[in-house]
Amino acid sequence: LTHEQADQVRHAWDKVKHNEVEILHEIFKEHPDIQNKFPQFAGKDLETIKEEASFATHATRIVSFLTEILSLAGNPDTIPAIKTRVNEMGQNHRNRGVTKEQLNEFRHTLTDYVKHHGSLDGDAEQAWNQAFDCIYEVIFSNL
Ligand code: HEM
C-alpha cells in the first residue's frame, strides 16, 4: 500500500471504528457459525449478549487490532511489525479452529458495513480491498 492508499483506508475505518458493538453484532447476525465458535457466546440469543460487557470487550479487541494494523500500513519500515502481529493473530485463530470460509465471511460483512455506514468507493475501495488482501494472505498462511 502506498502512503496515500493507507490514508484512504484509515479514513474509511475512522468513520466506523467507534461502532464496534454494532459491527460485531452484524457479523454474528449474518454468520451464526462465527458466533458459535466463541465459548462464551455459543448458542445464546444475540440481542441479549449484545448488551453484555463481554460482548463490548470482544468487539473492542477486534477493532483495536485492526486500528493498530492500519496505523502501521503504508510504510515499508513497518511491514515486519505488521507481519508479526498478523501471524500471531493467525496462529491464535488456527488454534481455535477458525476456517478460511469464516474469515472471508467476516471480511465481507465488515466491508459491507464500512460501505454502508462510512464511505468506501473508487480508489478508497480499491485500497481497502488491497489492504485486506495483504492481511488475509498473512492470516491464511497460518491456517
Ligand atoms: C479472539 C474467534 C475473526 C481478532 C478471538 C476468540 C475467539 C475468536 C473464539 C477468543 C475470545 C475470548 O477468549 O474471549 C473468531 C472467529 C472468527 C474471528 C470464529 C471468524 C471469522 C477475527 C478477525 C479478527 C479477530 C477477522 C481481526 C481482524 C481477534 C482478536 C482477539 C480475538 C484481536 C483477541 C486476541 C486473541 O485472543 O487472539 N477470536 N475470530 N478475530 N479475535 Fe477473533
Short mmCIF file of C-alpha atoms and ligand atoms in Angstrom, two decimals:
data_model
loop_
_atom_site.label_atom_id
_atom_site.label_comp_id
_atom_site.label_asym_id
_atom_site.label_seq_id
_atom_site.Cartn_x
_atom_site.Cartn_y
_atom_site.Cartn_z
CA LEU A 1 0.00 0.00 0.00
CA THR A 2 1.22 3.47 -0.77
CA HIS A 3 1.10 6.10 1.95
CA GLU A 4 -1.88 7.70 0.19
CA GLN A 5 -3.76 4.40 -0.04
CA ALA A 6 -3.12 3.69 3.64
CA ASP A 7 -4.57 7.11 4.49
CA GLN A 8 -7.68 6.35 2.43
CA VAL A 9 -8.18 3.07 4.30
CA ARG A 10 -7.62 4.72 7.69
CA HIS A 11 -10.04 7.48 6.77
CA ALA A 12 -12.79 4.96 5.91
CA TRP A 13 -12.04 2.99 9.09
CA ASP A 14 -12.07 6.12 11.30
CA LYS A 15 -15.69 6.73 10.35
CA VAL A 16 -16.93 3.37 11.67
CA LYS A 17 -14.44 2.13 14.25
CA HIS A 18 -16.38 3.63 17.17
CA ASN A 19 -19.34 1.37 16.22
CA GLU A 20 -17.56 -1.71 17.49
CA VAL A 21 -20.60 -3.34 19.13
CA GLU A 22 -22.76 -2.80 16.06
CA ILE A 23 -20.08 -4.24 13.78
CA LEU A 24 -19.72 -7.43 15.83
CA HIS A 25 -23.50 -7.70 16.06
CA GLU A 26 -23.73 -7.50 12.27
CA ILE A 27 -21.08 -10.21 11.84
CA PHE A 28 -22.79 -12.58 14.29
CA LYS A 29 -26.24 -11.84 12.84
CA GLU A 30 -25.17 -12.71 9.30
CA HIS A 31 -22.95 -15.61 10.38
CA PRO A 32 -24.14 -17.51 13.46
CA ASP A 33 -21.40 -20.09 12.77
CA ILE A 34 -18.87 -17.39 13.75
CA GLN A 35 -20.76 -16.59 16.98
CA ASN A 36 -20.84 -20.29 17.82
CA LYS A 37 -17.03 -20.52 17.79
CA PHE A 38 -16.99 -18.35 20.93
CA PRO A 39 -17.40 -20.48 24.05
CA GLN A 40 -18.93 -17.52 25.92
CA PHE A 41 -21.47 -16.68 23.17
CA ALA A 42 -22.28 -20.03 21.52
CA GLY A 43 -25.97 -20.84 21.31
CA LYS A 44 -27.04 -17.66 23.10
CA ASP A 45 -29.55 -15.06 21.98
CA LEU A 46 -27.65 -12.41 20.02
CA GLU A 47 -29.82 -9.49 21.17
CA THR A 48 -29.17 -10.47 24.80
CA ILE A 49 -25.41 -10.94 24.57
CA LYS A 50 -25.11 -7.70 22.59
CA GLU A 51 -25.94 -5.86 25.82
CA GLU A 52 -23.32 -7.68 27.88
CA ALA A 53 -19.96 -6.21 28.85
CA SER A 54 -18.10 -9.23 27.47
CA PHE A 55 -19.55 -8.53 24.03
CA ALA A 56 -18.27 -4.95 24.04
CA THR A 57 -14.90 -6.14 25.33
CA HIS A 58 -14.50 -8.54 22.47
CA ALA A 59 -15.75 -6.05 19.88
CA THR A 60 -13.17 -3.57 21.17
CA ARG A 61 -10.38 -6.16 20.89
CA ILE A 62 -11.12 -6.76 17.21
CA VAL A 63 -11.46 -3.08 16.38
CA SER A 64 -8.27 -2.18 18.29
CA PHE A 65 -6.36 -4.88 16.47
CA LEU A 66 -7.42 -3.52 13.07
CA THR A 67 -6.73 0.06 14.16
CA GLU A 68 -3.23 -0.99 15.23
CA ILE A 69 -2.50 -2.78 11.94
CA LEU A 70 -3.87 0.07 9.83
CA SER A 71 -1.86 2.62 11.83
CA LEU A 72 1.28 0.78 10.63
CA ALA A 73 0.19 0.47 6.98
CA GLY A 74 1.66 2.43 4.07
CA ASN A 75 5.24 2.43 5.34
CA PRO A 76 7.84 -0.12 4.17
CA ASP A 77 9.67 0.08 7.53
CA THR A 78 6.69 -1.24 9.48
CA ILE A 79 5.92 -4.27 7.26
CA PRO A 80 7.83 -6.65 9.60
CA ALA A 81 5.83 -5.40 12.60
CA ILE A 82 2.55 -5.90 10.73
CA LYS A 83 3.58 -9.42 9.73
CA THR A 84 4.49 -10.32 13.31
CA ARG A 85 1.15 -9.14 14.70
CA VAL A 86 -0.95 -10.70 11.94
CA ASN A 87 0.95 -14.01 12.16
CA GLU A 88 0.23 -14.11 15.90
CA MET A 89 -3.44 -13.46 15.23
CA GLY A 90 -3.46 -16.19 12.54
CA GLN A 91 -1.91 -18.76 14.86
CA ASN A 92 -4.32 -17.93 17.69
CA HIS A 93 -7.23 -18.36 15.32
CA ARG A 94 -5.90 -21.55 13.78
CA ASN A 95 -5.72 -22.97 17.31
CA ARG A 96 -9.40 -22.08 17.71
CA GLY A 97 -10.37 -23.93 14.54
CA VAL A 98 -11.41 -20.79 12.65
CA THR A 99 -11.77 -21.53 8.92
CA LYS A 100 -10.86 -19.53 5.82
CA GLU A 101 -14.52 -19.52 4.91
CA GLN A 102 -15.43 -17.89 8.25
CA LEU A 103 -12.66 -15.33 7.87
CA ASN A 104 -13.94 -14.49 4.38
CA GLU A 105 -17.48 -14.12 5.74
CA PHE A 106 -16.16 -11.77 8.42
CA ARG A 107 -14.33 -9.69 5.83
CA HIS A 108 -17.36 -9.50 3.59
CA THR A 109 -19.69 -8.31 6.37
CA LEU A 110 -17.13 -5.81 7.66
CA THR A 111 -16.55 -4.36 4.18
CA ASP A 112 -20.29 -4.04 3.58
CA TYR A 113 -20.63 -2.29 6.93
CA VAL A 114 -17.95 0.25 6.04
CA LYS A 115 -19.59 0.81 2.64
CA HIS A 116 -22.99 1.49 4.13
CA HIS A 117 -22.06 3.33 7.31
CA GLY A 118 -18.93 5.18 6.33
CA SER A 119 -17.76 5.77 2.84
CA LEU A 120 -15.93 3.41 0.56
CA ASP A 121 -15.85 3.79 -3.17
CA GLY A 122 -13.48 4.31 -6.08
CA ASP A 123 -9.83 4.49 -5.07
CA ALA A 124 -10.63 4.08 -1.37
CA GLU A 125 -12.49 0.83 -2.01
CA GLN A 126 -9.61 -0.46 -4.08
CA ALA A 127 -7.15 0.48 -1.32
CA TRP A 128 -9.36 -1.20 1.31
CA ASN A 129 -9.50 -4.40 -0.73
CA GLN A 130 -5.76 -4.36 -1.27
CA ALA A 131 -5.15 -3.88 2.47
CA PHE A 132 -7.35 -6.86 3.34
CA ASP A 133 -5.80 -9.00 0.60
CA CYS A 134 -2.42 -8.39 2.28
CA ILE A 135 -3.68 -9.01 5.83
CA TYR A 136 -5.56 -12.16 4.77
CA GLU A 137 -2.60 -13.56 2.87
CA VAL A 138 -0.64 -13.48 6.12
CA ILE A 139 -3.52 -14.89 8.21
CA PHE A 140 -4.18 -17.73 5.74
CA SER A 141 -0.51 -18.71 5.67
CA ASN A 142 -1.01 -19.72 9.33
CA LEU A 143 -4.14 -21.84 8.95
C1 HEM B 1 -10.12 -13.50 19.90
C2 HEM B 1 -12.99 -16.27 17.15
C3 HEM B 1 -12.09 -13.46 13.31
C4 HEM B 1 -9.46 -10.54 16.13
C5 HEM B 1 -10.99 -14.49 19.47
C6 HEM B 1 -11.52 -15.54 20.33
C7 HEM B 1 -12.32 -16.32 19.56
C8 HEM B 1 -12.29 -15.78 18.21
C9 HEM B 1 -13.11 -17.56 19.98
C10 HEM B 1 -11.25 -15.71 21.84
C11 HEM B 1 -12.23 -14.87 22.60
C12 HEM B 1 -12.01 -14.91 24.09
O1 HEM B 1 -11.23 -15.74 24.56
O2 HEM B 1 -12.63 -14.11 24.79
C13 HEM B 1 -13.01 -15.74 15.88
C14 HEM B 1 -13.76 -16.31 14.77
C15 HEM B 1 -13.52 -15.53 13.69
C16 HEM B 1 -12.60 -14.47 14.12
C17 HEM B 1 -14.67 -17.55 14.82
C18 HEM B 1 -14.12 -15.79 12.34
C19 HEM B 1 -14.05 -15.07 11.31
C20 HEM B 1 -11.29 -12.42 13.73
C21 HEM B 1 -10.78 -11.36 12.89
C22 HEM B 1 -10.05 -10.54 13.70
C23 HEM B 1 -10.09 -11.08 15.03
C24 HEM B 1 -11.02 -11.24 11.39
C25 HEM B 1 -9.31 -9.29 13.39
C26 HEM B 1 -9.33 -8.65 12.28
C27 HEM B 1 -9.40 -11.11 17.37
C28 HEM B 1 -8.62 -10.55 18.47
C29 HEM B 1 -8.80 -11.40 19.56
C30 HEM B 1 -9.69 -12.48 19.10
C31 HEM B 1 -7.76 -9.30 18.39
C32 HEM B 1 -8.19 -11.24 20.95
C33 HEM B 1 -6.76 -11.71 20.94
C34 HEM B 1 -6.69 -13.20 20.84
O3 HEM B 1 -7.06 -13.88 21.80
O4 HEM B 1 -6.29 -13.72 19.77
N1 HEM B 1 -11.47 -14.67 18.20
N2 HEM B 1 -12.33 -14.64 15.46
N3 HEM B 1 -10.84 -12.24 15.02
N4 HEM B 1 -10.02 -12.26 17.80
FE1 HEM B 1 -11.12 -13.47 16.61
#
